[in-house]
Amino acid sequence: MDLIFATNNINKINEIRQIIPAGFNLITLHEAGIKIDIPEPHDTFQENASEKSQTIYKLTGKSCFSEDTGLEVDALDGAPGVISARFAKEDEGYSGNNDKLLKLLGHNPNRHARFRTVISLILEGEEYFFEGKCEGTILMRPKGSNGFGYDPVFVPDGSEKSFGEMSMEEKKTFSHRRKAMDLLIAFLQKRS
């Protein structure tokens, strides 16, 4: 089965390629010849994921999926949430986002947080949603250089390592994105 993955984020593409089983052909926007950046203007992960998959489906008429992921920190009332990728200034990237997060948290003892992923799948014109969560803790300072985004400051429950210290194989054990993809894959396998 061919599925277009509606993202330009190479890190997300690499992670999904590690997860998706044989029998599914993941097609990137680049491979599909689509050169657009799709905005994420909405207040929820579900709406942003839907915006991206609906855009690609309207362009191609082919089965596709997209996801929106963010970090929700309890002590910050769920921030950065849907603006996780744009939390700091645009030119500051991942390290700027992490620096801003750690500065806002300061020495607050409540470090509980979660990564949340919502996937929007459009299959034969119908839309379906799948969600994965990973509960964990925000460190006082970054550890590790693997992964991307907030990985160096997030330790999933059940581990002593940050995502930034884990190999891709180790991260899959806990990954919010993998949990959402597992649900999507199970759904597709049931239908085939």
Short mmCIF file of N, CA and C in Angstrom, two decimals, residues 3-188:
data_model
loop_
_atom_site.label_atom_id
_atom_site.label_comp_id
_atom_site.label_asym_id
_atom_site.label_seq_id
_atom_site.Cartn_x
_atom_site.Cartn_y
_atom_site.Cartn_z
N LEU A 3 1.40 5.17 0.74
CA LEU A 3 0.88 6.22 1.62
C LEU A 3 1.78 7.43 1.52
N ILE A 4 1.21 8.57 1.20
CA ILE A 4 1.99 9.81 1.20
C ILE A 4 2.03 10.34 2.63
N PHE A 5 3.22 10.67 3.11
CA PHE A 5 3.39 11.23 4.45
C PHE A 5 3.54 12.74 4.28
N ALA A 6 2.55 13.48 4.75
CA ALA A 6 2.48 14.92 4.53
C ALA A 6 3.35 15.70 5.50
N THR A 7 4.66 15.62 5.31
CA THR A 7 5.60 16.41 6.10
C THR A 7 6.85 16.66 5.29
N ASN A 8 7.54 17.74 5.63
CA ASN A 8 8.86 18.02 5.07
C ASN A 8 9.95 17.81 6.12
N ASN A 9 9.55 17.34 7.32
CA ASN A 9 10.49 17.17 8.43
C ASN A 9 11.24 15.85 8.27
N ILE A 10 12.51 15.94 7.91
CA ILE A 10 13.32 14.74 7.64
C ILE A 10 13.46 13.86 8.88
N ASN A 11 13.48 14.47 10.07
CA ASN A 11 13.59 13.68 11.30
C ASN A 11 12.35 12.82 11.50
N LYS A 12 11.17 13.38 11.24
CA LYS A 12 9.93 12.61 11.37
C LYS A 12 9.87 11.51 10.31
N ILE A 13 10.31 11.83 9.10
CA ILE A 13 10.33 10.83 8.02
C ILE A 13 11.21 9.65 8.41
N ASN A 14 12.41 9.94 8.91
CA ASN A 14 13.33 8.86 9.32
C ASN A 14 12.75 8.02 10.43
N GLU A 15 12.09 8.67 11.39
CA GLU A 15 11.50 7.93 12.51
C GLU A 15 10.36 7.03 12.04
N ILE A 16 9.49 7.55 11.18
CA ILE A 16 8.36 6.74 10.68
C ILE A 16 8.87 5.59 9.81
N ARG A 17 9.92 5.82 9.03
CA ARG A 17 10.49 4.75 8.21
C ARG A 17 11.01 3.60 9.08
N GLN A 18 11.46 3.90 10.29
CA GLN A 18 11.93 2.87 11.22
C GLN A 18 10.76 2.06 11.79
N ILE A 19 9.58 2.65 11.78
CA ILE A 19 8.41 2.05 12.42
C ILE A 19 7.55 1.26 11.44
N ILE A 20 7.37 1.80 10.24
CA ILE A 20 6.39 1.24 9.30
C ILE A 20 6.85 -0.13 8.78
N PRO A 21 5.97 -1.13 8.81
CA PRO A 21 6.39 -2.49 8.42
C PRO A 21 6.42 -2.69 6.90
N ALA A 22 6.98 -3.80 6.51
CA ALA A 22 6.99 -4.18 5.09
C ALA A 22 5.55 -4.25 4.60
N GLY A 23 5.36 -3.96 3.34
CA GLY A 23 4.02 -3.98 2.77
C GLY A 23 3.42 -2.59 2.65
N PHE A 24 4.05 -1.61 3.31
CA PHE A 24 3.62 -0.22 3.22
C PHE A 24 4.73 0.59 2.58
N ASN A 25 4.40 1.32 1.54
CA ASN A 25 5.38 2.15 0.85
C ASN A 25 5.16 3.60 1.24
N LEU A 26 6.07 4.13 2.05
CA LEU A 26 5.98 5.51 2.51
C LEU A 26 6.54 6.43 1.43
N ILE A 27 5.73 7.38 0.99
CA ILE A 27 6.14 8.33 -0.03
C ILE A 27 6.21 9.71 0.61
N THR A 28 7.36 10.34 0.54
CA THR A 28 7.50 11.68 1.10
C THR A 28 6.92 12.71 0.14
N LEU A 29 6.70 13.92 0.63
CA LEU A 29 6.23 14.99 -0.25
C LEU A 29 7.23 15.24 -1.37
N HIS A 30 8.51 15.21 -1.01
CA HIS A 30 9.57 15.40 -2.02
C HIS A 30 9.48 14.33 -3.11
N GLU A 31 9.32 13.06 -2.68
CA GLU A 31 9.23 11.96 -3.64
C GLU A 31 7.96 12.06 -4.50
N ALA A 32 6.91 12.68 -3.94
CA ALA A 32 5.65 12.84 -4.68
C ALA A 32 5.67 14.09 -5.56
N GLY A 33 6.79 14.83 -5.51
CA GLY A 33 6.92 16.04 -6.32
C GLY A 33 6.12 17.22 -5.79
N ILE A 34 5.81 17.19 -4.50
CA ILE A 34 5.02 18.27 -3.88
C ILE A 34 5.96 19.17 -3.10
N LYS A 35 6.03 20.43 -3.52
CA LYS A 35 6.96 21.37 -2.90
C LYS A 35 6.19 22.49 -2.20
N ILE A 36 5.53 22.15 -1.13
CA ILE A 36 4.80 23.17 -0.36
C ILE A 36 5.05 22.97 1.12
N ASP A 37 4.95 24.06 1.85
CA ASP A 37 4.94 24.01 3.31
C ASP A 37 3.51 24.27 3.73
N ILE A 38 2.94 23.36 4.49
CA ILE A 38 1.54 23.48 4.89
C ILE A 38 1.48 24.14 6.26
N PRO A 39 0.75 25.23 6.40
CA PRO A 39 0.68 25.91 7.69
C PRO A 39 -0.02 25.07 8.76
N GLU A 40 0.28 25.39 10.01
CA GLU A 40 -0.36 24.74 11.16
C GLU A 40 -1.00 25.84 12.01
N PRO A 41 -2.11 26.42 11.53
CA PRO A 41 -2.67 27.60 12.19
C PRO A 41 -3.64 27.33 13.33
N HIS A 42 -3.90 26.06 13.62
CA HIS A 42 -5.01 25.72 14.53
C HIS A 42 -4.57 25.57 15.98
N ASP A 43 -5.57 25.44 16.85
CA ASP A 43 -5.33 25.37 18.30
C ASP A 43 -5.21 23.95 18.83
N THR A 44 -5.44 22.95 17.97
CA THR A 44 -5.32 21.56 18.44
C THR A 44 -4.45 20.76 17.49
N PHE A 45 -3.85 19.70 18.02
CA PHE A 45 -3.03 18.80 17.21
C PHE A 45 -3.89 18.17 16.11
N GLN A 46 -5.12 17.80 16.48
CA GLN A 46 -6.01 17.13 15.52
C GLN A 46 -6.31 18.04 14.32
N GLU A 47 -6.62 19.30 14.60
CA GLU A 47 -6.92 20.22 13.50
C GLU A 47 -5.71 20.47 12.61
N ASN A 48 -4.52 20.60 13.21
CA ASN A 48 -3.31 20.82 12.41
C ASN A 48 -2.98 19.60 11.56
N ALA A 49 -3.12 18.41 12.15
CA ALA A 49 -2.86 17.18 11.38
C ALA A 49 -3.85 17.07 10.23
N SER A 50 -5.10 17.39 10.49
CA SER A 50 -6.13 17.32 9.46
C SER A 50 -5.86 18.31 8.34
N GLU A 51 -5.44 19.51 8.69
CA GLU A 51 -5.11 20.55 7.69
C GLU A 51 -4.09 20.01 6.68
N LYS A 52 -3.06 19.35 7.21
CA LYS A 52 -1.98 18.85 6.33
C LYS A 52 -2.46 17.70 5.46
N SER A 53 -3.15 16.72 6.05
CA SER A 53 -3.58 15.57 5.23
C SER A 53 -4.65 15.97 4.23
N GLN A 54 -5.58 16.86 4.64
CA GLN A 54 -6.62 17.32 3.71
C GLN A 54 -6.00 18.06 2.53
N THR A 55 -4.98 18.88 2.80
CA THR A 55 -4.31 19.62 1.74
C THR A 55 -3.69 18.67 0.72
N ILE A 56 -2.99 17.65 1.21
CA ILE A 56 -2.32 16.71 0.29
C ILE A 56 -3.34 15.84 -0.44
N TYR A 57 -4.40 15.45 0.24
CA TYR A 57 -5.42 14.64 -0.43
C TYR A 57 -6.09 15.44 -1.56
N LYS A 58 -6.37 16.72 -1.29
CA LYS A 58 -6.99 17.55 -2.33
C LYS A 58 -6.06 17.72 -3.53
N LEU A 59 -4.75 17.78 -3.27
CA LEU A 59 -3.77 17.92 -4.36
C LEU A 59 -3.61 16.64 -5.18
N THR A 60 -3.66 15.49 -4.49
CA THR A 60 -3.27 14.23 -5.14
C THR A 60 -4.41 13.24 -5.34
N GLY A 61 -5.42 13.28 -4.47
CA GLY A 61 -6.48 12.27 -4.51
C GLY A 61 -6.01 10.91 -4.03
N LYS A 62 -4.82 10.87 -3.40
CA LYS A 62 -4.24 9.59 -2.97
C LYS A 62 -4.28 9.48 -1.44
N SER A 63 -4.26 8.23 -0.97
CA SER A 63 -4.23 7.98 0.48
C SER A 63 -3.00 8.64 1.07
N CYS A 64 -3.21 9.31 2.19
CA CYS A 64 -2.10 10.02 2.81
C CYS A 64 -2.35 10.14 4.31
N PHE A 65 -1.29 10.50 5.02
CA PHE A 65 -1.45 10.77 6.44
C PHE A 65 -0.50 11.89 6.83
N SER A 66 -0.83 12.53 7.92
CA SER A 66 0.03 13.55 8.49
C SER A 66 -0.07 13.43 9.99
N GLU A 67 0.82 14.13 10.66
CA GLU A 67 0.74 14.12 12.11
C GLU A 67 1.10 15.48 12.64
N ASP A 68 0.63 15.76 13.82
CA ASP A 68 1.08 16.93 14.55
C ASP A 68 1.45 16.44 15.94
N THR A 69 2.60 16.90 16.38
CA THR A 69 3.15 16.44 17.64
C THR A 69 3.59 17.64 18.46
N GLY A 70 3.45 17.52 19.76
CA GLY A 70 3.94 18.59 20.62
C GLY A 70 4.22 18.08 22.02
N LEU A 71 4.89 18.93 22.76
CA LEU A 71 5.21 18.65 24.15
C LEU A 71 4.27 19.46 25.03
N GLU A 72 3.64 18.80 25.99
CA GLU A 72 2.75 19.47 26.93
C GLU A 72 3.36 19.37 28.33
N VAL A 73 3.64 20.52 28.93
CA VAL A 73 4.28 20.57 30.25
C VAL A 73 3.24 21.03 31.27
N ASP A 74 3.01 20.20 32.28
CA ASP A 74 1.96 20.49 33.25
C ASP A 74 2.15 21.84 33.94
N ALA A 75 3.37 22.15 34.38
CA ALA A 75 3.64 23.39 35.11
C ALA A 75 3.47 24.62 34.24
N LEU A 76 3.43 24.44 32.92
CA LEU A 76 3.25 25.56 31.99
C LEU A 76 1.85 25.51 31.36
N ASP A 77 0.91 24.88 32.07
CA ASP A 77 -0.48 24.78 31.59
C ASP A 77 -0.59 24.18 30.20
N GLY A 78 0.26 23.18 29.92
CA GLY A 78 0.20 22.48 28.64
C GLY A 78 1.06 23.08 27.54
N ALA A 79 1.71 24.19 27.81
CA ALA A 79 2.63 24.78 26.82
C ALA A 79 3.89 23.91 26.75
N PRO A 80 4.59 23.91 25.64
CA PRO A 80 4.35 24.71 24.44
C PRO A 80 3.23 24.17 23.53
N GLY A 81 2.79 22.92 23.70
CA GLY A 81 1.63 22.40 22.97
C GLY A 81 1.77 22.50 21.46
N VAL A 82 0.73 23.04 20.81
CA VAL A 82 0.71 23.06 19.34
C VAL A 82 1.78 23.98 18.74
N ILE A 83 2.37 24.86 19.55
CA ILE A 83 3.45 25.70 19.01
C ILE A 83 4.83 25.17 19.41
N SER A 84 4.92 23.89 19.75
CA SER A 84 6.18 23.30 20.19
C SER A 84 7.34 23.59 19.24
N ALA A 85 7.11 23.45 17.94
CA ALA A 85 8.19 23.64 16.97
C ALA A 85 8.55 25.12 16.82
N ARG A 86 7.64 26.01 17.20
CA ARG A 86 7.84 27.45 17.03
C ARG A 86 7.85 28.18 18.37
N PHE A 87 8.27 27.49 19.42
CA PHE A 87 8.18 28.04 20.78
C PHE A 87 9.12 29.23 20.97
N ALA A 88 10.33 29.11 20.50
CA ALA A 88 11.30 30.21 20.56
C ALA A 88 11.26 30.95 19.22
N LYS A 89 12.17 31.87 19.04
CA LYS A 89 12.25 32.57 17.76
C LYS A 89 12.61 31.59 16.66
N GLU A 90 12.11 31.87 15.45
CA GLU A 90 12.25 30.95 14.32
C GLU A 90 13.70 30.57 14.03
N ASP A 91 14.62 31.53 14.15
CA ASP A 91 16.02 31.24 13.81
C ASP A 91 16.80 30.55 14.93
N GLU A 92 16.14 30.29 16.07
CA GLU A 92 16.82 29.66 17.20
C GLU A 92 16.70 28.14 17.19
N GLY A 93 15.78 27.60 16.41
CA GLY A 93 15.67 26.15 16.23
C GLY A 93 15.42 25.38 17.51
N TYR A 94 15.83 24.09 17.45
CA TYR A 94 15.57 23.18 18.58
C TYR A 94 16.23 23.65 19.87
N SER A 95 17.48 24.12 19.80
CA SER A 95 18.17 24.52 21.03
C SER A 95 17.50 25.74 21.66
N GLY A 96 16.99 26.65 20.83
CA GLY A 96 16.27 27.81 21.35
C GLY A 96 14.99 27.41 22.06
N ASN A 97 14.28 26.43 21.47
CA ASN A 97 13.06 25.93 22.10
C ASN A 97 13.37 25.31 23.46
N ASN A 98 14.43 24.50 23.51
CA ASN A 98 14.81 23.85 24.77
C ASN A 98 15.25 24.88 25.81
N ASP A 99 16.04 25.87 25.38
CA ASP A 99 16.49 26.91 26.31
C ASP A 99 15.31 27.68 26.90
N LYS A 100 14.35 28.05 26.05
CA LYS A 100 13.18 28.79 26.52
C LYS A 100 12.37 27.95 27.51
N LEU A 101 12.18 26.67 27.17
CA LEU A 101 11.43 25.77 28.05
C LEU A 101 12.08 25.67 29.43
N LEU A 102 13.39 25.42 29.45
CA LEU A 102 14.10 25.26 30.72
C LEU A 102 14.11 26.55 31.53
N LYS A 103 14.22 27.68 30.85
CA LYS A 103 14.20 28.97 31.54
C LYS A 103 12.84 29.21 32.18
N LEU A 104 11.76 28.93 31.43
CA LEU A 104 10.41 29.12 31.98
C LEU A 104 10.14 28.20 33.17
N LEU A 105 10.64 26.97 33.09
CA LEU A 105 10.43 26.02 34.19
C LEU A 105 11.28 26.37 35.40
N GLY A 106 12.47 26.90 35.15
CA GLY A 106 13.38 27.25 36.25
C GLY A 106 13.61 26.06 37.17
N HIS A 107 13.42 26.30 38.47
CA HIS A 107 13.62 25.23 39.46
C HIS A 107 12.30 24.64 39.93
N ASN A 108 11.24 24.85 39.16
CA ASN A 108 9.93 24.30 39.51
C ASN A 108 10.06 22.78 39.70
N PRO A 109 9.63 22.25 40.86
CA PRO A 109 9.77 20.80 41.09
C PRO A 109 8.81 19.96 40.25
N ASN A 110 7.74 20.59 39.75
CA ASN A 110 6.79 19.85 38.89
C ASN A 110 7.34 19.82 37.47
N ARG A 111 7.99 18.71 37.11
CA ARG A 111 8.63 18.59 35.79
C ARG A 111 7.84 17.63 34.88
N HIS A 112 6.62 17.24 35.31
CA HIS A 112 5.86 16.26 34.54
C HIS A 112 5.42 16.85 33.19
N ALA A 113 5.55 16.02 32.14
CA ALA A 113 5.19 16.45 30.78
C ALA A 113 4.82 15.23 29.96
N ARG A 114 4.31 15.48 28.78
CA ARG A 114 4.02 14.38 27.86
C ARG A 114 4.24 14.86 26.44
N PHE A 115 4.69 13.94 25.59
CA PHE A 115 4.64 14.15 24.16
C PHE A 115 3.31 13.59 23.68
N ARG A 116 2.65 14.33 22.79
CA ARG A 116 1.39 13.86 22.21
C ARG A 116 1.49 13.95 20.69
N THR A 117 1.10 12.87 20.02
CA THR A 117 1.05 12.83 18.56
C THR A 117 -0.37 12.50 18.14
N VAL A 118 -0.90 13.26 17.19
CA VAL A 118 -2.18 12.94 16.57
C VAL A 118 -1.93 12.78 15.08
N ILE A 119 -2.36 11.63 14.55
CA ILE A 119 -2.23 11.33 13.13
C ILE A 119 -3.60 11.45 12.47
N SER A 120 -3.61 12.11 11.32
CA SER A 120 -4.80 12.16 10.47
C SER A 120 -4.50 11.31 9.24
N LEU A 121 -5.31 10.29 9.02
CA LEU A 121 -5.20 9.42 7.84
C LEU A 121 -6.39 9.69 6.94
N ILE A 122 -6.14 9.89 5.67
CA ILE A 122 -7.23 9.96 4.70
C ILE A 122 -7.09 8.77 3.77
N LEU A 123 -8.08 7.92 3.84
CA LEU A 123 -8.10 6.67 3.08
C LEU A 123 -9.41 6.64 2.28
N GLU A 124 -9.28 6.60 0.97
CA GLU A 124 -10.46 6.58 0.09
C GLU A 124 -11.44 7.70 0.43
N GLY A 125 -10.91 8.86 0.73
CA GLY A 125 -11.74 10.03 0.99
C GLY A 125 -12.27 10.17 2.40
N GLU A 126 -12.09 9.15 3.24
CA GLU A 126 -12.55 9.20 4.63
C GLU A 126 -11.36 9.52 5.55
N GLU A 127 -11.63 10.31 6.60
CA GLU A 127 -10.56 10.70 7.52
C GLU A 127 -10.70 9.94 8.85
N TYR A 128 -9.55 9.50 9.35
CA TYR A 128 -9.49 8.76 10.62
C TYR A 128 -8.36 9.37 11.46
N PHE A 129 -8.52 9.31 12.78
CA PHE A 129 -7.51 9.88 13.68
C PHE A 129 -6.97 8.82 14.63
N PHE A 130 -5.68 8.95 14.95
CA PHE A 130 -4.99 8.03 15.86
C PHE A 130 -4.10 8.87 16.76
N GLU A 131 -4.07 8.54 18.06
CA GLU A 131 -3.30 9.34 19.00
C GLU A 131 -2.35 8.47 19.81
N GLY A 132 -1.16 9.00 20.04
CA GLY A 132 -0.18 8.34 20.89
C GLY A 132 0.38 9.34 21.89
N LYS A 133 0.60 8.87 23.13
CA LYS A 133 1.15 9.74 24.17
C LYS A 133 2.33 9.06 24.84
N CYS A 134 3.25 9.86 25.32
CA CYS A 134 4.37 9.35 26.12
C CYS A 134 4.54 10.29 27.31
N GLU A 135 4.26 9.78 28.49
CA GLU A 135 4.41 10.57 29.72
C GLU A 135 5.88 10.56 30.15
N GLY A 136 6.30 11.63 30.80
CA GLY A 136 7.68 11.69 31.24
C GLY A 136 7.98 12.91 32.08
N THR A 137 9.26 13.25 32.14
CA THR A 137 9.77 14.31 33.00
C THR A 137 10.74 15.19 32.22
N ILE A 138 10.71 16.49 32.50
CA ILE A 138 11.66 17.42 31.89
C ILE A 138 12.89 17.54 32.80
N LEU A 139 14.05 17.36 32.21
CA LEU A 139 15.31 17.46 32.95
C LEU A 139 15.63 18.92 33.30
N MET A 140 16.62 19.11 34.16
CA MET A 140 17.08 20.45 34.51
C MET A 140 17.98 21.02 33.40
N ARG A 141 18.63 20.12 32.66
CA ARG A 141 19.49 20.54 31.54
C ARG A 141 19.51 19.43 30.50
N PRO A 142 19.80 19.75 29.23
CA PRO A 142 19.79 18.75 28.16
C PRO A 142 20.82 17.65 28.37
N LYS A 143 20.46 16.44 27.94
CA LYS A 143 21.39 15.30 27.97
C LYS A 143 21.26 14.53 26.67
N GLY A 144 22.39 14.32 26.00
CA GLY A 144 22.40 13.54 24.76
C GLY A 144 22.23 14.40 23.53
N SER A 145 22.65 13.86 22.41
CA SER A 145 22.59 14.62 21.15
C SER A 145 21.85 13.85 20.06
N ASN A 146 21.20 12.76 20.43
CA ASN A 146 20.40 12.01 19.44
C ASN A 146 19.01 12.62 19.34
N GLY A 147 18.28 12.17 18.32
CA GLY A 147 16.91 12.63 18.16
C GLY A 147 16.85 14.07 17.70
N PHE A 148 15.74 14.74 18.03
CA PHE A 148 15.53 16.12 17.61
C PHE A 148 14.50 16.77 18.53
N GLY A 149 14.30 18.04 18.36
CA GLY A 149 13.31 18.74 19.16
C GLY A 149 13.67 18.74 20.64
N TYR A 150 12.71 18.34 21.44
CA TYR A 150 12.88 18.36 22.90
C TYR A 150 13.48 17.05 23.44
N ASP A 151 13.93 16.18 22.56
CA ASP A 151 14.46 14.88 22.99
C ASP A 151 15.54 14.98 24.08
N PRO A 152 16.48 15.94 24.02
CA PRO A 152 17.53 15.98 25.04
C PRO A 152 17.05 16.38 26.44
N VAL A 153 15.84 16.95 26.56
CA VAL A 153 15.37 17.39 27.88
C VAL A 153 14.23 16.53 28.42
N PHE A 154 13.85 15.48 27.68
CA PHE A 154 12.69 14.67 28.07
C PHE A 154 13.10 13.24 28.38
N VAL A 155 12.75 12.79 29.60
CA VAL A 155 12.98 11.41 30.01
C VAL A 155 11.62 10.72 30.11
N PRO A 156 11.37 9.69 29.28
CA PRO A 156 10.08 9.01 29.36
C PRO A 156 9.96 8.19 30.63
N ASP A 157 8.74 8.09 31.15
CA ASP A 157 8.51 7.23 32.32
C ASP A 157 9.00 5.82 32.01
N GLY A 158 9.69 5.21 32.97
CA GLY A 158 10.20 3.86 32.79
C GLY A 158 11.63 3.82 32.28
N SER A 159 12.24 4.99 32.09
CA SER A 159 13.63 5.05 31.63
C SER A 159 14.41 6.03 32.48
N GLU A 160 15.71 5.85 32.50
CA GLU A 160 16.59 6.84 33.15
C GLU A 160 17.30 7.68 32.12
N LYS A 161 17.11 7.36 30.85
CA LYS A 161 17.76 8.10 29.76
C LYS A 161 16.79 9.08 29.13
N SER A 162 17.33 10.20 28.67
CA SER A 162 16.52 11.12 27.86
C SER A 162 16.39 10.51 26.46
N PHE A 163 15.39 10.98 25.71
CA PHE A 163 15.29 10.56 24.31
C PHE A 163 16.57 10.92 23.56
N GLY A 164 17.22 12.02 23.97
CA GLY A 164 18.46 12.45 23.34
C GLY A 164 19.63 11.51 23.58
N GLU A 165 19.52 10.65 24.60
CA GLU A 165 20.58 9.68 24.89
C GLU A 165 20.28 8.31 24.29
N MET A 166 19.09 8.15 23.71
CA MET A 166 18.66 6.84 23.20
C MET A 166 18.98 6.66 21.73
N SER A 167 19.21 5.41 21.36
CA SER A 167 19.26 5.07 19.93
C SER A 167 17.82 5.10 19.41
N MET A 168 17.68 5.09 18.09
CA MET A 168 16.34 5.06 17.48
C MET A 168 15.58 3.82 17.95
N GLU A 169 16.29 2.71 18.07
CA GLU A 169 15.67 1.45 18.51
C GLU A 169 15.14 1.57 19.93
N GLU A 170 15.93 2.18 20.82
CA GLU A 170 15.49 2.37 22.22
C GLU A 170 14.29 3.33 22.28
N LYS A 171 14.35 4.39 21.50
CA LYS A 171 13.28 5.39 21.53
C LYS A 171 11.96 4.79 21.08
N LYS A 172 12.00 3.85 20.13
CA LYS A 172 10.77 3.23 19.63
C LYS A 172 9.97 2.55 20.74
N THR A 173 10.66 2.08 21.77
CA THR A 173 10.00 1.41 22.89
C THR A 173 9.00 2.34 23.58
N PHE A 174 9.32 3.64 23.63
CA PHE A 174 8.52 4.60 24.38
C PHE A 174 7.73 5.56 23.49
N SER A 175 8.12 5.67 22.25
CA SER A 175 7.71 6.76 21.37
C SER A 175 6.20 6.97 21.21
N HIS A 176 5.77 8.20 21.44
CA HIS A 176 4.40 8.65 21.19
C HIS A 176 4.04 8.49 19.71
N ARG A 177 5.00 8.80 18.85
CA ARG A 177 4.77 8.69 17.41
C ARG A 177 4.58 7.23 17.02
N ARG A 178 5.37 6.34 17.61
CA ARG A 178 5.22 4.91 17.33
C ARG A 178 3.88 4.39 17.82
N LYS A 179 3.44 4.85 18.98
CA LYS A 179 2.14 4.39 19.52
C LYS A 179 1.00 4.79 18.57
N ALA A 180 1.04 6.02 18.06
CA ALA A 180 0.02 6.46 17.11
C ALA A 180 0.13 5.68 15.80
N MET A 181 1.36 5.45 15.33
CA MET A 181 1.56 4.69 14.08
C MET A 181 1.11 3.24 14.24
N ASP A 182 1.34 2.65 15.40
CA ASP A 182 0.89 1.27 15.64
C ASP A 182 -0.62 1.16 15.47
N LEU A 183 -1.36 2.16 15.96
CA LEU A 183 -2.81 2.16 15.81
C LEU A 183 -3.21 2.32 14.35
N LEU A 184 -2.53 3.21 13.63
CA LEU A 184 -2.81 3.41 12.21
C LEU A 184 -2.54 2.13 11.42
N ILE A 185 -1.40 1.51 11.68
CA ILE A 185 -1.01 0.29 10.96
C ILE A 185 -2.00 -0.86 11.24
N ALA A 186 -2.38 -1.01 12.52
CA ALA A 186 -3.35 -2.05 12.88
C ALA A 186 -4.67 -1.82 12.15
N PHE A 187 -5.08 -0.57 12.06
CA PHE A 187 -6.31 -0.21 11.36
C PHE A 187 -6.22 -0.58 9.86
N LEU A 188 -5.10 -0.23 9.24
CA LEU A 188 -4.92 -0.53 7.81
C LEU A 188 -4.83 -2.03 7.56
#
